[in-house]
Coordinates of C-alpha atoms in Angstrom, one line a residue:
X1 CA -80.0 9.6 12.7
X2 CA -83.4 10.7 13.1
X3 CA -85.2 8.6 16.0
X4 CA -89.1 8.2 16.3
X5 CA -90.9 9.5 19.2
X6 CA -93.2 6.9 18.6
X7 CA -92.5 4.0 20.7
X8 CA -94.5 0.8 21.1
X9 CA -95.7 -0.5 24.8
X10 CA -98.3 -2.9 25.3
X11 CA -100.9 -4.9 23.5
X12 CA -104.3 -6.4 23.5
X13 CA -104.5 -10.2 22.1
X14 CA -107.7 -11.3 21.7
X15 CA -108.8 -14.3 20.3
X16 CA -112.7 -15.0 19.6
X17 CA -114.9 -17.3 17.7
X18 CA -118.6 -16.3 16.6
X19 CA -121.1 -18.7 17.2
X20 CA -122.3 -21.1 14.5
X21 CA -124.6 -18.7 12.1
X22 CA -123.5 -15.4 13.5
X23 CA -120.5 -15.1 11.6
X24 CA -121.3 -12.8 9.4
X25 CA -123.0 -10.6 11.9
X26 CA -120.3 -11.0 14.4
X27 CA -117.6 -10.1 11.5
X28 CA -119.5 -6.6 11.1
X29 CA -120.2 -5.9 14.6
X30 CA -116.7 -6.3 15.4
X31 CA -115.1 -4.3 12.4
X32 CA -118.0 -2.0 11.6
X33 CA -118.0 -0.8 15.8
X34 CA -115.9 -2.5 18.2
X35 CA -113.0 -2.0 16.5
X36 CA -113.4 1.6 16.7
X37 CA -115.5 2.3 19.8
X38 CA -114.2 -0.5 22.0
X39 CA -110.0 0.5 20.7
X40 CA -109.5 2.7 18.3
X41 CA -110.8 5.8 19.7
X42 CA -109.3 5.7 22.9
X43 CA -106.3 7.6 24.2
X44 CA -103.0 6.4 23.4
X45 CA -103.7 3.9 20.6
X46 CA -101.4 3.5 18.0
X47 CA -102.6 0.8 15.6
X48 CA -105.5 -2.1 15.2
X49 CA -105.4 -5.1 13.4
X50 CA -107.7 -7.9 12.3
X51 CA -106.6 -11.7 11.4
X52 CA -108.3 -14.9 10.6
X53 CA -107.8 -18.4 11.0
X54 CA -109.7 -20.1 8.8
X55 CA -110.3 -24.0 8.7
X56 CA -107.1 -25.4 7.5
X57 CA -104.7 -22.7 9.5
X58 CA -106.5 -24.0 12.7
X59 CA -105.4 -27.5 11.9
X60 CA -102.2 -26.5 11.5
X61 CA -101.6 -25.5 15.0
X62 CA -100.1 -27.2 17.8
X63 CA -99.9 -29.1 20.4
X64 CA -103.0 -30.7 20.6
X65 CA -103.2 -29.9 24.2
X66 CA -103.0 -26.2 24.6
X67 CA -103.5 -23.8 27.8
X68 CA -103.5 -21.2 25.8
X69 CA -106.6 -22.1 23.2
X70 CA -108.8 -25.2 24.7
X71 CA -109.4 -26.9 22.1
X72 CA -106.6 -25.9 20.2
X73 CA -108.7 -24.6 17.5
X74 CA -110.3 -22.6 19.3
X75 CA -110.8 -18.6 18.4
X76 CA -111.7 -17.6 14.8
X77 CA -110.5 -14.0 15.0
X78 CA -107.6 -12.3 16.3
X79 CA -107.6 -8.7 16.6
X80 CA -104.0 -7.0 17.8
X81 CA -103.9 -3.0 19.0
X82 CA -100.7 -1.5 19.6
X83 CA -100.6 1.2 22.6
X84 CA -97.7 3.9 23.1
X85 CA -95.6 3.8 26.1
X86 CA -96.2 5.4 28.4
X87 CA -100.0 5.5 28.0
X88 CA -100.4 2.0 29.1
X89 CA -102.4 3.2 32.2
X90 CA -104.6 6.1 30.3
X91 CA -105.7 3.7 28.0
X92 CA -106.4 0.2 29.7
X93 CA -108.5 2.6 32.3
X94 CA -110.6 3.7 29.2
X95 CA -111.1 0.8 27.8
X96 CA -111.8 -1.2 31.0
X97 CA -114.7 1.2 31.4
X98 CA -115.9 1.9 27.9
X99 CA -116.5 -1.7 27.0
X100 CA -118.9 -1.4 29.9
X101 CA -120.7 1.6 28.4
X102 CA -120.8 0.1 25.2
X103 CA -122.4 -3.1 26.7
X104 CA -125.1 -0.8 28.4
X105 CA -125.9 1.0 25.4
X106 CA -126.8 -2.0 23.6
X107 CA -123.5 -2.0 21.6
X108 CA -122.5 -5.5 22.8
X109 CA -122.3 -8.8 20.9
X110 CA -123.7 -11.5 23.2
X111 CA -123.0 -14.5 20.5
X112 CA -119.6 -15.0 20.4
X113 CA -116.7 -16.8 22.8
X114 CA -113.3 -15.7 23.7
X115 CA -110.7 -18.2 23.4
X116 CA -107.8 -16.5 24.7
X117 CA -107.9 -12.2 25.5
X118 CA -104.9 -10.6 27.6
X119 CA -103.1 -7.5 27.8
X120 CA -99.4 -7.9 27.3
X121 CA -96.3 -5.8 27.2
X122 CA -93.5 -5.4 24.8
X123 CA -90.2 -7.0 25.5
X124 CA -88.3 -6.1 22.4
X125 CA -88.6 -7.0 18.7
X126 CA -86.0 -8.4 16.0
X127 CA -85.9 -7.6 12.2
X128 CA -84.7 -9.6 9.2
X129 CA -83.8 -6.7 7.3
X130 CA -80.7 -3.8 8.6
X131 CA -83.4 -1.1 7.7
X132 CA -86.6 -3.0 8.1
X133 CA -90.2 -2.6 8.9
X134 CA -90.5 -0.9 12.5
X135 CA -92.6 -3.0 14.8
X136 CA -94.4 0.0 15.7
X137 CA -95.6 -0.2 11.9
X138 CA -96.4 -3.7 11.7
X139 CA -100.0 -3.8 12.0
X140 CA -100.5 -0.9 9.4
X141 CA -98.2 -2.4 7.1
X142 CA -100.0 -5.1 6.4
X143 CA -98.2 -8.3 6.2
X144 CA -99.5 -11.3 4.6
X145 CA -99.4 -13.5 7.8
X146 CA -99.1 -13.7 11.6
X147 CA -97.8 -16.0 13.9
X148 CA -98.7 -16.0 17.5
X149 CA -96.4 -18.6 19.6
X150 CA -97.0 -18.7 23.5
X151 CA -94.6 -20.4 25.5
X152 CA -94.5 -21.6 29.5
X153 CA -91.1 -21.0 30.4
X154 CA -89.4 -23.8 32.5
X155 CA -88.6 -23.2 36.3
X156 CA -86.4 -20.5 37.0
X157 CA -85.9 -19.3 33.6
X158 CA -86.4 -15.4 33.2
X159 CA -88.1 -13.8 30.2
X160 CA -84.7 -12.2 29.4
X161 CA -83.2 -15.5 29.4
X162 CA -85.4 -16.6 26.3
X163 CA -85.0 -13.4 24.3
X164 CA -81.1 -13.9 25.0
X165 CA -81.3 -17.4 23.5
X166 CA -83.8 -16.4 20.6
X167 CA -81.2 -13.4 19.5
X168 CA -78.1 -15.8 20.4
X169 CA -79.7 -19.2 17.8
X170 CA -83.4 -19.0 17.4
X171 CA -83.2 -16.0 15.7
X172 CA -81.7 -17.3 12.4
X173 CA -84.2 -20.1 12.4
X174 CA -86.7 -17.7 11.7
X175 CA -85.0 -14.6 10.3
X176 CA -82.4 -16.0 8.7
X177 CA -81.4 -15.4 4.5
X178 CA -84.2 -15.9 2.7
X179 CA -87.1 -16.0 5.5
X180 CA -90.1 -14.9 4.4
X181 CA -90.6 -13.5 8.7
X182 CA -89.8 -10.0 8.7
X183 CA -90.2 -9.3 12.4
X184 CA -90.3 -11.2 15.7
X185 CA -91.6 -9.1 18.2
X186 CA -91.4 -10.6 22.3
X187 CA -94.4 -10.2 25.0
X188 CA -95.2 -10.9 28.3
X189 CA -98.6 -11.2 29.6
X190 CA -100.0 -8.4 32.2
X191 CA -101.6 -10.5 35.0
X192 CA -104.8 -8.2 36.6
X193 CA -104.9 -8.0 40.0
X194 CA -108.4 -7.8 41.8
X195 CA -111.3 -6.3 40.0
X196 CA -108.6 -4.6 37.3
X197 CA -109.4 -7.2 35.0
X198 CA -113.1 -7.2 35.1
X199 CA -114.8 -7.8 31.8
X200 CA -118.7 -8.2 31.0
X201 CA -117.5 -11.4 29.6
X202 CA -115.4 -14.4 30.6
X203 CA -111.6 -13.6 28.3
X204 CA -110.8 -17.2 27.6
X205 CA -107.7 -18.9 29.1
X206 CA -106.3 -15.5 30.7
X207 CA -103.2 -14.5 30.9
X208 CA -101.5 -17.4 31.7
X209 CA -98.7 -17.2 34.9
X210 CA -95.8 -15.2 35.2
X211 CA -93.9 -17.5 33.1
X212 CA -95.4 -17.2 30.1
X213 CA -94.1 -15.5 27.1
X214 CA -95.0 -14.8 23.5
X215 CA -93.6 -14.0 20.2
X216 CA -96.2 -12.4 17.2
X217 CA -94.0 -13.0 14.0
X218 CA -95.2 -10.8 11.1
X219 CA -94.3 -12.9 7.4
X220 CA -94.6 -11.2 4.0
X221 CA -95.7 -14.5 2.7
X222 CA -99.0 -16.5 3.8
X223 CA -97.8 -19.0 7.0
X224 CA -99.2 -22.0 5.5
X225 CA -96.9 -22.6 3.0
X226 CA -93.7 -22.2 5.4
X227 CA -95.2 -24.2 8.5
X228 CA -92.4 -26.6 8.6
X229 CA -90.0 -23.4 9.1
X230 CA -92.0 -22.8 12.0
X231 CA -92.4 -26.1 13.6
X232 CA -88.5 -26.5 13.3
X233 CA -88.1 -23.3 15.3
X234 CA -90.5 -24.4 18.0
X235 CA -88.9 -28.0 18.0
X236 CA -85.3 -26.0 18.9
X237 CA -87.3 -24.4 21.8
X238 CA -88.4 -27.4 23.2
X239 CA -84.7 -28.6 22.7
X240 CA -82.9 -26.0 23.9
X241 CA -84.8 -26.8 28.0
X242 CA -85.8 -23.1 28.4
X243 CA -89.7 -23.4 27.6
X244 CA -92.5 -25.6 26.4
X245 CA -94.6 -24.1 23.5
X246 CA -97.9 -23.8 24.7
X247 CA -99.4 -22.4 21.6
X248 CA -98.4 -21.9 18.0
X249 CA -100.9 -20.6 15.8
X250 CA -100.9 -18.8 12.3
X251 CA -103.2 -16.2 10.8
X252 CA -104.0 -14.1 7.6
X253 CA -105.5 -10.5 7.7
X254 CA -109.0 -10.1 7.4
X255 CA -110.2 -8.3 4.1
X256 CA -111.7 -5.1 5.9
X257 CA -115.1 -4.1 4.6
X258 CA -115.9 -7.6 3.4
X259 CA -117.4 -11.0 4.9
X260 CA -114.6 -13.1 3.0
X261 CA -113.6 -16.1 5.3
X262 CA -117.2 -16.3 7.1
X263 CA -117.9 -19.2 5.6
X264 CA -114.2 -20.8 5.8
X265 CA -114.1 -21.1 9.6
X266 CA -115.4 -24.2 10.4

């Protein structure tokens, strides 16, 4: 069977709030300038996608006290960017300089606050379907929803052990027959060293500790209609003793080129 030479290597995950009163201006700046100028024109980029959490979606998040988003409902817009495996250093080296250049050229946006912006390395993906959408194409497929789950692993538990638990037990809870959830992707945060993580703005909660793991779950249906399934899955994580759920957050895709949802954030 032919195998694609395109392989996912890393991700930028950036969860941001516009300041009240600047919702439309922020949305237009981000998708008509920064989405491209700050990321998509860089080397090694595979794809990018934007997601939104309206007030009802923020109300679904848990736990009430989250180390990823503080307060738990912080962050209205999520942008996710895929980077080709082997191009991580080149891309993130470019983007670190690019953001300062954009701000110097007056192409920043001060009226926003980052809830959680961090880089992640891709570990593996799990699919509901035998020949489903590859994770490399997930952002272009335009799934109806996305759920991000961050966990902090228990002392002594390595990331592979969490993935092994998911393959053996957790996958049935999310990817079993009839589930709307199609892909579960597994990630580890990149912990910056020194000036490597410098930025012209505060980046919110940051990547956490090396015990952090994350999953991005792509859904064929709006996540709100299947949120109990996510809660059941997160209960199983807690019961396993392997990790504690630090944030479970659902999103729907933005409607690119429109201001849809800008009046539904608060």
